[in-house]
């Protein structure tokens, strides 16, 4: 019984992580699309902020992947 509850919790955690991963991947794609637009660089400060946002999103995504891997074991 306790093992079944643990499996349910782990699966729920995996589903939540998968949803977070999908959101972060989508956000990263949107950022990359904006960075690919030459007009983005008309505003140097804005482009720098966007590059920082990309870096933070990528780090968050790496952490999410690691957390998901841990729940998959």
mmCIF file with all atom_site columns, C-alpha atoms in Angstrom:
data_model
loop_
_atom_site.group_PDB
_atom_site.id
_atom_site.type_symbol
_atom_site.label_atom_id
_atom_site.label_alt_id
_atom_site.label_comp_id
_atom_site.label_asym_id
_atom_site.label_entity_id
_atom_site.label_seq_id
_atom_site.pdbx_PDB_ins_code
_atom_site.Cartn_x
_atom_site.Cartn_y
_atom_site.Cartn_z
_atom_site.occupancy
_atom_site.B_iso_or_equiv
_atom_site.pdbx_formal_charge
_atom_site.auth_seq_id
_atom_site.auth_comp_id
_atom_site.auth_asym_id
_atom_site.auth_atom_id
_atom_site.pdbx_PDB_model_num
ATOM 1  C CA . UNK A 1 1  ? 0.000  0.000  0.000   1.00 0.00 ? 1  UNK A CA 1
ATOM 2  C CA . UNK A 1 2  ? 2.718  2.458  0.976   1.00 0.00 ? 2  UNK A CA 1
ATOM 3  C CA . UNK A 1 3  ? 4.696  1.546  -2.142  1.00 0.00 ? 3  UNK A CA 1
ATOM 4  C CA . UNK A 1 4  ? 1.655  2.227  -4.335  1.00 0.00 ? 4  UNK A CA 1
ATOM 5  C CA . UNK A 1 5  ? 1.214  5.633  -2.720  1.00 0.00 ? 5  UNK A CA 1
ATOM 6  C CA . UNK A 1 6  ? 4.884  6.419  -3.349  1.00 0.00 ? 6  UNK A CA 1
ATOM 7  C CA . UNK A 1 7  ? 4.483  5.432  -7.016  1.00 0.00 ? 7  UNK A CA 1
ATOM 8  C CA . UNK A 1 8  ? 1.450  7.731  -7.324  1.00 0.00 ? 8  UNK A CA 1
ATOM 9  C CA . UNK A 1 9  ? 3.378  10.613 -5.761  1.00 0.00 ? 9  UNK A CA 1
ATOM 10 C CA . UNK A 1 10 ? 6.361  10.036 -8.027  1.00 0.00 ? 10 UNK A CA 1
ATOM 11 C CA . UNK A 1 11 ? 4.154  9.938  -11.132 1.00 0.00 ? 11 UNK A CA 1
ATOM 12 C CA . UNK A 1 12 ? 2.364  13.118 -10.070 1.00 0.00 ? 12 UNK A CA 1
ATOM 13 C CA . UNK A 1 13 ? 5.741  14.801 -9.541  1.00 0.00 ? 13 UNK A CA 1
ATOM 14 C CA . UNK A 1 14 ? 6.876  13.616 -12.986 1.00 0.00 ? 14 UNK A CA 1
ATOM 15 C CA . UNK A 1 15 ? 3.744  15.033 -14.619 1.00 0.00 ? 15 UNK A CA 1
ATOM 16 C CA . UNK A 1 16 ? 4.244  18.366 -12.884 1.00 0.00 ? 16 UNK A CA 1
ATOM 17 C CA . UNK A 1 17 ? 7.890  18.468 -13.934 1.00 0.00 ? 17 UNK A CA 1
ATOM 18 C CA . UNK A 1 18 ? 6.961  17.564 -17.511 1.00 0.00 ? 18 UNK A CA 1
ATOM 19 C CA . UNK A 1 19 ? 4.507  20.471 -17.615 1.00 0.00 ? 19 UNK A CA 1
ATOM 20 C CA . UNK A 1 20 ? 7.181  22.818 -16.229 1.00 0.00 ? 20 UNK A CA 1
ATOM 21 C CA . UNK A 1 21 ? 9.686  21.509 -18.783 1.00 0.00 ? 21 UNK A CA 1
ATOM 22 C CA . UNK A 1 22 ? 7.272  22.101 -21.653 1.00 0.00 ? 22 UNK A CA 1
ATOM 23 C CA . UNK A 1 23 ? 6.632  25.665 -20.483 1.00 0.00 ? 23 UNK A CA 1
ATOM 24 C CA . UNK A 1 24 ? 10.350 26.382 -20.120 1.00 0.00 ? 24 UNK A CA 1
ATOM 25 C CA . UNK A 1 25 ? 11.121 24.864 -23.529 1.00 0.00 ? 25 UNK A CA 1
ATOM 26 C CA . UNK A 1 26 ? 8.395  26.983 -25.097 1.00 0.00 ? 26 UNK A CA 1
ATOM 27 C CA . UNK A 1 27 ? 9.725  30.092 -23.362 1.00 0.00 ? 27 UNK A CA 1
ATOM 28 C CA . UNK A 1 28 ? 13.240 29.293 -24.577 1.00 0.00 ? 28 UNK A CA 1
ATOM 29 C CA . UNK A 1 29 ? 11.956 28.932 -28.132 1.00 0.00 ? 29 UNK A CA 1
ATOM 30 C CA . UNK A 1 30 ? 10.172 32.276 -27.913 1.00 0.00 ? 30 UNK A CA 1
ATOM 31 C CA . UNK A 1 31 ? 13.299 33.951 -26.578 1.00 0.00 ? 31 UNK A CA 1
ATOM 32 C CA . UNK A 1 32 ? 15.405 32.402 -29.329 1.00 0.00 ? 32 UNK A CA 1
ATOM 33 C CA . UNK A 1 33 ? 12.949 33.653 -31.945 1.00 0.00 ? 33 UNK A CA 1
ATOM 34 C CA . UNK A 1 34 ? 13.221 37.169 -30.533 1.00 0.00 ? 34 UNK A CA 1
ATOM 35 C CA . UNK A 1 35 ? 17.010 36.934 -30.422 1.00 0.00 ? 35 UNK A CA 1
ATOM 36 C CA . UNK A 1 36 ? 17.020 35.808 -34.068 1.00 0.00 ? 36 UNK A CA 1
ATOM 37 C CA . UNK A 1 37 ? 15.210 38.989 -35.078 1.00 0.00 ? 37 UNK A CA 1
ATOM 38 C CA . UNK A 1 38 ? 17.796 41.632 -36.076 1.00 0.00 ? 38 UNK A CA 1
ATOM 39 C CA . UNK A 1 39 ? 15.487 44.404 -34.816 1.00 0.00 ? 39 UNK A CA 1
ATOM 40 C CA . UNK A 1 40 ? 15.871 43.055 -31.289 1.00 0.00 ? 40 UNK A CA 1
ATOM 41 C CA . UNK A 1 41 ? 19.359 44.538 -31.251 1.00 0.00 ? 41 UNK A CA 1
ATOM 42 C CA . UNK A 1 42 ? 18.111 48.057 -32.004 1.00 0.00 ? 42 UNK A CA 1
ATOM 43 C CA . UNK A 1 43 ? 17.669 48.266 -28.228 1.00 0.00 ? 43 UNK A CA 1
ATOM 44 C CA . UNK A 1 44 ? 20.992 47.106 -26.814 1.00 0.00 ? 44 UNK A CA 1
ATOM 45 C CA . UNK A 1 45 ? 19.826 47.098 -23.203 1.00 0.00 ? 45 UNK A CA 1
ATOM 46 C CA . UNK A 1 46 ? 16.690 45.170 -24.124 1.00 0.00 ? 46 UNK A CA 1
ATOM 47 C CA . UNK A 1 47 ? 18.741 42.642 -26.087 1.00 0.00 ? 47 UNK A CA 1
ATOM 48 C CA . UNK A 1 48 ? 21.079 42.210 -23.120 1.00 0.00 ? 48 UNK A CA 1
ATOM 49 C CA . UNK A 1 49 ? 18.108 41.688 -20.800 1.00 0.00 ? 49 UNK A CA 1
ATOM 50 C CA . UNK A 1 50 ? 16.693 39.132 -23.215 1.00 0.00 ? 50 UNK A CA 1
ATOM 51 C CA . UNK A 1 51 ? 20.023 37.295 -23.354 1.00 0.00 ? 51 UNK A CA 1
ATOM 52 C CA . UNK A 1 52 ? 20.043 37.195 -19.552 1.00 0.00 ? 52 UNK A CA 1
ATOM 53 C CA . UNK A 1 53 ? 16.493 35.872 -19.532 1.00 0.00 ? 53 UNK A CA 1
ATOM 54 C CA . UNK A 1 54 ? 17.557 33.164 -21.964 1.00 0.00 ? 54 UNK A CA 1
ATOM 55 C CA . UNK A 1 55 ? 20.444 32.150 -19.717 1.00 0.00 ? 55 UNK A CA 1
ATOM 56 C CA . UNK A 1 56 ? 18.198 31.989 -16.644 1.00 0.00 ? 56 UNK A CA 1
ATOM 57 C CA . UNK A 1 57 ? 15.589 29.974 -18.537 1.00 0.00 ? 57 UNK A CA 1
ATOM 58 C CA . UNK A 1 58 ? 18.226 27.556 -19.792 1.00 0.00 ? 58 UNK A CA 1
ATOM 59 C CA . UNK A 1 59 ? 19.577 27.042 -16.245 1.00 0.00 ? 59 UNK A CA 1
ATOM 60 C CA . UNK A 1 60 ? 16.052 26.477 -14.928 1.00 0.00 ? 60 UNK A CA 1
ATOM 61 C CA . UNK A 1 61 ? 15.420 23.973 -17.714 1.00 0.00 ? 61 UNK A CA 1
ATOM 62 C CA . UNK A 1 62 ? 18.613 22.073 -16.864 1.00 0.00 ? 62 UNK A CA 1
ATOM 63 C CA . UNK A 1 63 ? 17.479 21.842 -13.229 1.00 0.00 ? 63 UNK A CA 1
ATOM 64 C CA . UNK A 1 64 ? 14.069 20.611 -14.332 1.00 0.00 ? 64 UNK A CA 1
ATOM 65 C CA . UNK A 1 65 ? 15.664 17.917 -16.512 1.00 0.00 ? 65 UNK A CA 1
ATOM 66 C CA . UNK A 1 66 ? 17.787 16.773 -13.575 1.00 0.00 ? 66 UNK A CA 1
ATOM 67 C CA . UNK A 1 67 ? 14.783 16.699 -11.244 1.00 0.00 ? 67 UNK A CA 1
ATOM 68 C CA . UNK A 1 68 ? 12.816 14.699 -13.806 1.00 0.00 ? 68 UNK A CA 1
ATOM 69 C CA . UNK A 1 69 ? 15.696 12.228 -14.172 1.00 0.00 ? 69 UNK A CA 1
ATOM 70 C CA . UNK A 1 70 ? 15.720 11.750 -10.406 1.00 0.00 ? 70 UNK A CA 1
ATOM 71 C CA . UNK A 1 71 ? 12.011 10.918 -10.359 1.00 0.00 ? 71 UNK A CA 1
ATOM 72 C CA . UNK A 1 72 ? 12.423 8.478  -13.267 1.00 0.00 ? 72 UNK A CA 1
ATOM 73 C CA . UNK A 1 73 ? 14.863 6.275  -11.332 1.00 0.00 ? 73 UNK A CA 1
#
